[in-house]
Amino acid sequence: MAVGVFDSGLGGLTVYDAVSKRLPDVAFVYYGDNAHAPYGVRDADDIFNLTCRGVERLWEEGCDLVILACNTASAAALKRMQESWVPKDKRVLGVFVPMIEALTERKWGDNSPPREVAVKHVALFATPATVASRAFQRELAYRAIGVDVEAQPCGGVVDAIETGDEILAEALVRSHVEALKRRMPHPEAAILGCTHYPLMQSVFQEALGPEVTVYSQANLVAESLTDYLTRHPEFEGAGKVSKFLTTGKPASVSTHATQFLRRRIAFEAA
Ligand code: DGL
């Protein structure tokens, strides 16, 4: 069985790392669209077309279930894909749902009226496209009342990570946290709403302070995928081999992936 993991570039590796540890018997095929990253500055049509192309490539690898390990694609393209494009025998799931479930402490299918939740002041760090989509606030509002969300578009961070420039990425994270804190001085929780950002999680935590709970998606998605595969074993695709595909230059993508995950990752051309 094989499951596809899609991202615009390296960020989805944070999700890959968690799901592959949680489900060691499942083969995962990773697709990084590094040639077109970052998605966060693209428009919704562009993100839709690029995401569909990547997902089709993962279907070719025998992955009937694909996780969009990319908030930007989940926010800007997933609904349209599910409504008009994904065939009945395939599934494409995003990374928003497990995060909203964790924050609101309720299951996705729970359609009871929105209610008060423990956290009241939430900082959201995401790409400009995810912030502009307001998808996170919309989904949260269906389920929770009285939560004040302050969103910070973190321009430049994905680019710095993709080019392996950790020093620049760190400086940008600190300045985005400062900018957010000027508008919301005391957030109780912070959402890392881009799968690249856990690669900088310690910097976010340090800049935010120890009293802020930082939610990142990787482990939440791993639990949610485990539960999904137990309930829907029919979507364990026919693929058998784990591999890493990129639309970018395999040698440099492998170097940056190895640098960030601190273990050898070898990409091949998609
Ligand atoms: N990892 C993607 C996300 O979660 C990055 C998006 C981008 O390429 O800008 O949003």
mmCIF file of N, CA and C in Angstrom, residues 69-133:
data_model
loop_
_atom_site.group_PDB
_atom_site.id
_atom_site.type_symbol
_atom_site.label_atom_id
_atom_site.label_comp_id
_atom_site.label_asym_id
_atom_site.label_seq_id
_atom_site.Cartn_x
_atom_site.Cartn_y
_atom_site.Cartn_z
ATOM 1 N N ALA A 69 0.037 18.027 1.913
ATOM 2 C CA ALA A 69 0.788 18.459 3.102
ATOM 3 C C ALA A 69 1.212 19.911 2.907
ATOM 4 N N CYS A 70 0.258 20.701 2.464
ATOM 5 C CA CYS A 70 0.502 22.086 2.085
ATOM 6 C C CYS A 70 -0.760 22.870 2.420
ATOM 7 N N ASN A 71 -0.641 23.815 3.350
ATOM 8 C CA ASN A 71 -1.817 24.603 3.740
ATOM 9 C C ASN A 71 -2.282 25.495 2.611
ATOM 10 N N THR A 72 -1.311 25.985 1.822
ATOM 11 C CA THR A 72 -1.668 26.904 0.742
ATOM 12 C C THR A 72 -2.548 26.189 -0.273
ATOM 13 N N ALA A 73 -2.153 24.971 -0.662
ATOM 14 C CA ALA A 73 -2.983 24.185 -1.588
ATOM 15 C C ALA A 73 -4.283 23.757 -0.915
ATOM 16 N N SER A 74 -4.219 23.408 0.359
ATOM 17 C CA SER A 74 -5.439 23.008 1.086
ATOM 18 C C SER A 74 -6.422 24.181 1.143
ATOM 19 N N ALA A 75 -5.890 25.395 1.358
ATOM 20 C CA ALA A 75 -6.765 26.571 1.496
ATOM 21 C C ALA A 75 -7.259 27.060 0.136
ATOM 22 N N ALA A 76 -6.391 27.014 -0.867
ATOM 23 C CA ALA A 76 -6.739 27.674 -2.132
ATOM 24 C C ALA A 76 -7.299 26.721 -3.183
ATOM 25 N N ALA A 77 -7.080 25.403 -3.059
ATOM 26 C CA ALA A 77 -7.448 24.501 -4.162
ATOM 27 C C ALA A 77 -8.270 23.286 -3.749
ATOM 28 N N LEU A 78 -8.146 22.843 -2.501
ATOM 29 C CA LEU A 78 -8.702 21.525 -2.146
ATOM 30 C C LEU A 78 -10.222 21.432 -2.332
ATOM 31 N N LYS A 79 -10.950 22.452 -1.903
ATOM 32 C CA LYS A 79 -12.416 22.400 -1.993
ATOM 33 C C LYS A 79 -12.822 22.227 -3.471
ATOM 34 N N ARG A 80 -12.218 23.028 -4.340
ATOM 35 C CA ARG A 80 -12.524 22.949 -5.779
ATOM 36 C C ARG A 80 -12.158 21.578 -6.336
ATOM 37 N N MET A 81 -11.022 21.043 -5.902
ATOM 38 C CA MET A 81 -10.608 19.714 -6.374
ATOM 39 C C MET A 81 -11.632 18.656 -5.958
ATOM 40 N N GLN A 82 -12.013 18.700 -4.672
ATOM 41 C CA GLN A 82 -12.943 17.678 -4.160
ATOM 42 C C GLN A 82 -14.312 17.800 -4.825
ATOM 43 N N GLU A 83 -14.727 19.023 -5.096
ATOM 44 C CA GLU A 83 -16.073 19.219 -5.669
ATOM 45 C C GLU A 83 -16.134 18.908 -7.165
ATOM 46 N N SER A 84 -15.011 19.132 -7.887
ATOM 47 C CA SER A 84 -15.144 19.055 -9.345
ATOM 48 C C SER A 84 -14.122 18.175 -10.044
ATOM 49 N N TRP A 85 -13.185 17.612 -9.340
ATOM 50 C CA TRP A 85 -12.068 17.024 -10.066
ATOM 51 C C TRP A 85 -11.665 15.619 -9.611
ATOM 52 N N VAL A 86 -11.742 15.335 -8.316
ATOM 53 C CA VAL A 86 -11.246 14.042 -7.802
ATOM 54 C C VAL A 86 -12.250 12.929 -8.147
ATOM 55 N N PRO A 87 -11.802 11.846 -8.862
ATOM 56 C CA PRO A 87 -12.736 10.760 -9.181
ATOM 57 C C PRO A 87 -13.132 9.976 -7.919
ATOM 58 N N LYS A 88 -14.206 9.200 -8.056
ATOM 59 C CA LYS A 88 -14.797 8.510 -6.890
ATOM 60 C C LYS A 88 -13.852 7.520 -6.208
ATOM 61 N N ASP A 89 -12.952 6.904 -7.000
ATOM 62 C CA ASP A 89 -12.078 5.872 -6.423
ATOM 63 C C ASP A 89 -10.774 6.452 -5.863
ATOM 64 N N LYS A 90 -10.686 7.774 -5.765
ATOM 65 C CA LYS A 90 -9.486 8.412 -5.214
ATOM 66 C C LYS A 90 -9.900 9.376 -4.106
ATOM 67 N N ARG A 91 -8.939 9.679 -3.233
ATOM 68 C CA ARG A 91 -9.187 10.664 -2.182
ATOM 69 C C ARG A 91 -8.018 11.644 -2.098
ATOM 70 N N VAL A 92 -8.355 12.917 -1.888
ATOM 71 C CA VAL A 92 -7.333 13.931 -1.625
ATOM 72 C C VAL A 92 -7.755 14.633 -0.339
ATOM 73 N N LEU A 93 -6.876 14.597 0.655
ATOM 74 C CA LEU A 93 -7.203 15.195 1.959
ATOM 75 C C LEU A 93 -6.209 16.310 2.274
ATOM 76 N N GLY A 94 -6.664 17.287 3.052
ATOM 77 C CA GLY A 94 -5.783 18.411 3.389
ATOM 78 C C GLY A 94 -5.267 18.338 4.815
ATOM 79 N N VAL A 95 -4.583 19.403 5.229
ATOM 80 C CA VAL A 95 -3.981 19.399 6.563
ATOM 81 C C VAL A 95 -4.681 20.341 7.543
ATOM 82 N N PHE A 96 -5.752 21.001 7.075
ATOM 83 C CA PHE A 96 -6.460 21.939 7.947
ATOM 84 C C PHE A 96 -7.280 21.246 9.022
ATOM 85 N N VAL A 97 -7.968 20.175 8.582
ATOM 86 C CA VAL A 97 -8.970 19.552 9.447
ATOM 87 C C VAL A 97 -8.389 19.111 10.795
ATOM 88 N N PRO A 98 -7.286 18.352 10.818
ATOM 89 C CA PRO A 98 -6.771 17.902 12.124
ATOM 90 C C PRO A 98 -6.396 19.069 13.035
ATOM 91 N N MET A 99 -5.933 20.166 12.432
ATOM 92 C CA MET A 99 -5.550 21.330 13.242
ATOM 93 C C MET A 99 -6.772 21.989 13.886
ATOM 94 N N ILE A 100 -7.826 22.140 13.104
ATOM 95 C CA ILE A 100 -9.057 22.753 13.637
ATOM 96 C C ILE A 100 -9.660 21.831 14.701
ATOM 97 N N GLU A 101 -9.619 20.523 14.443
ATOM 98 C CA GLU A 101 -10.150 19.569 15.431
ATOM 99 C C GLU A 101 -9.404 19.720 16.760
ATOM 100 N N ALA A 102 -8.074 19.843 16.679
ATOM 101 C CA ALA A 102 -7.273 19.934 17.913
ATOM 102 C C ALA A 102 -7.589 21.228 18.667
ATOM 103 N N LEU A 103 -7.690 22.308 17.925
ATOM 104 C CA LEU A 103 -7.905 23.607 18.552
ATOM 105 C C LEU A 103 -9.299 23.717 19.170
ATOM 106 N N THR A 104 -10.284 23.115 18.496
ATOM 107 C CA THR A 104 -11.663 23.247 18.981
ATOM 108 C C THR A 104 -12.084 22.043 19.824
ATOM 109 N N GLU A 105 -11.193 21.075 19.948
ATOM 110 C CA GLU A 105 -11.456 19.862 20.744
ATOM 111 C C GLU A 105 -12.770 19.205 20.337
ATOM 112 N N ARG A 106 -13.025 19.140 19.037
ATOM 113 C CA ARG A 106 -14.192 18.406 18.556
ATOM 114 C C ARG A 106 -13.900 17.807 17.192
ATOM 115 N N LYS A 107 -14.636 16.726 16.877
ATOM 116 C CA LYS A 107 -14.432 16.019 15.613
ATOM 117 C C LYS A 107 -15.065 16.787 14.467
ATOM 118 N N TRP A 108 -14.528 16.584 13.260
ATOM 119 C CA TRP A 108 -14.976 17.315 12.087
ATOM 120 C C TRP A 108 -16.478 17.119 11.824
ATOM 121 N N GLY A 109 -16.938 15.872 12.004
ATOM 122 C CA GLY A 109 -18.336 15.568 11.700
ATOM 123 C C GLY A 109 -19.322 16.083 12.746
ATOM 124 N N ASP A 110 -18.815 16.659 13.835
ATOM 125 C CA ASP A 110 -19.683 17.174 14.898
ATOM 126 C C ASP A 110 -20.310 18.489 14.402
ATOM 127 N N ASN A 111 -21.590 18.408 14.035
ATOM 128 C CA ASN A 111 -22.239 19.585 13.443
ATOM 129 C C ASN A 111 -23.062 20.391 14.441
ATOM 130 N N SER A 112 -22.771 20.220 15.727
ATOM 131 C CA SER A 112 -23.497 21.000 16.726
ATOM 132 C C SER A 112 -23.080 22.478 16.596
ATOM 133 N N PRO A 113 -23.880 23.392 17.165
ATOM 134 C CA PRO A 113 -23.567 24.817 17.000
ATOM 135 C C PRO A 113 -22.178 25.161 17.547
ATOM 136 N N PRO A 114 -21.581 26.237 17.038
ATOM 137 C CA PRO A 114 -20.265 26.632 17.549
ATOM 138 C C PRO A 114 -20.325 26.898 19.047
ATOM 139 N N ARG A 115 -19.256 26.576 19.745
ATOM 140 C CA ARG A 115 -19.253 26.834 21.197
ATOM 141 C C ARG A 115 -17.910 27.406 21.641
ATOM 142 N N GLU A 116 -17.901 27.856 22.900
ATOM 143 C CA GLU A 116 -16.665 28.455 23.421
ATOM 144 C C GLU A 116 -15.593 27.387 23.567
ATOM 145 N N VAL A 117 -14.338 27.755 23.296
ATOM 146 C CA VAL A 117 -13.233 26.805 23.461
ATOM 147 C C VAL A 117 -12.204 27.409 24.416
ATOM 148 N N ALA A 118 -11.243 26.600 24.807
ATOM 149 C CA ALA A 118 -10.309 27.043 25.847
ATOM 150 C C ALA A 118 -9.476 28.258 25.416
ATOM 151 N N VAL A 119 -8.987 28.249 24.173
ATOM 152 C CA VAL A 119 -8.116 29.373 23.769
ATOM 153 C C VAL A 119 -8.932 30.508 23.172
ATOM 154 N N LYS A 120 -8.539 31.723 23.525
ATOM 155 C CA LYS A 120 -9.297 32.909 23.073
ATOM 156 C C LYS A 120 -8.484 33.779 22.116
ATOM 157 N N HIS A 121 -7.167 33.726 22.241
ATOM 158 C CA HIS A 121 -6.322 34.592 21.410
ATOM 159 C C HIS A 121 -5.324 33.722 20.661
ATOM 160 N N VAL A 122 -5.537 33.620 19.350
ATOM 161 C CA VAL A 122 -4.732 32.696 18.542
ATOM 162 C C VAL A 122 -3.953 33.472 17.484
ATOM 163 N N ALA A 123 -2.667 33.207 17.418
ATOM 164 C CA ALA A 123 -1.830 33.791 16.367
ATOM 165 C C ALA A 123 -1.696 32.765 15.251
ATOM 166 N N LEU A 124 -1.971 33.188 14.026
ATOM 167 C CA LEU A 124 -1.838 32.279 12.881
ATOM 168 C C LEU A 124 -0.693 32.769 12.003
ATOM 169 N N PHE A 125 0.283 31.907 11.805
ATOM 170 C CA PHE A 125 1.391 32.222 10.900
ATOM 171 C C PHE A 125 1.219 31.360 9.651
ATOM 172 N N ALA A 126 1.150 31.998 8.488
ATOM 173 C CA ALA A 126 0.904 31.230 7.257
ATOM 174 C C ALA A 126 1.427 32.023 6.064
ATOM 175 N N THR A 127 1.293 31.416 4.879
ATOM 176 C CA THR A 127 1.755 32.117 3.665
ATOM 177 C C THR A 127 0.749 33.214 3.305
ATOM 178 N N PRO A 128 1.166 34.173 2.481
ATOM 179 C CA PRO A 128 0.218 35.232 2.083
ATOM 180 C C PRO A 128 -1.058 34.656 1.458
ATOM 181 N N ALA A 129 -0.956 33.600 0.631
ATOM 182 C CA ALA A 129 -2.164 33.043 -0.011
ATOM 183 C C ALA A 129 -3.091 32.396 1.009
ATOM 184 N N THR A 130 -2.537 31.689 1.976
ATOM 185 C CA THR A 130 -3.377 31.060 3.011
ATOM 186 C C THR A 130 -4.069 32.131 3.845
ATOM 187 N N VAL A 131 -3.330 33.163 4.229
ATOM 188 C CA VAL A 131 -3.931 34.240 5.029
ATOM 189 C C VAL A 131 -5.038 34.912 4.223
ATOM 190 N N ALA A 132 -4.764 35.192 2.937
ATOM 191 C CA ALA A 132 -5.761 35.888 2.101
ATOM 192 C C ALA A 132 -7.023 35.041 1.919
ATOM 193 N N SER A 133 -6.888 33.718 1.923
ATOM 194 C CA SER A 133 -8.058 32.850 1.705
ATOM 195 C C SER A 133 -9.038 32.897 2.888
#
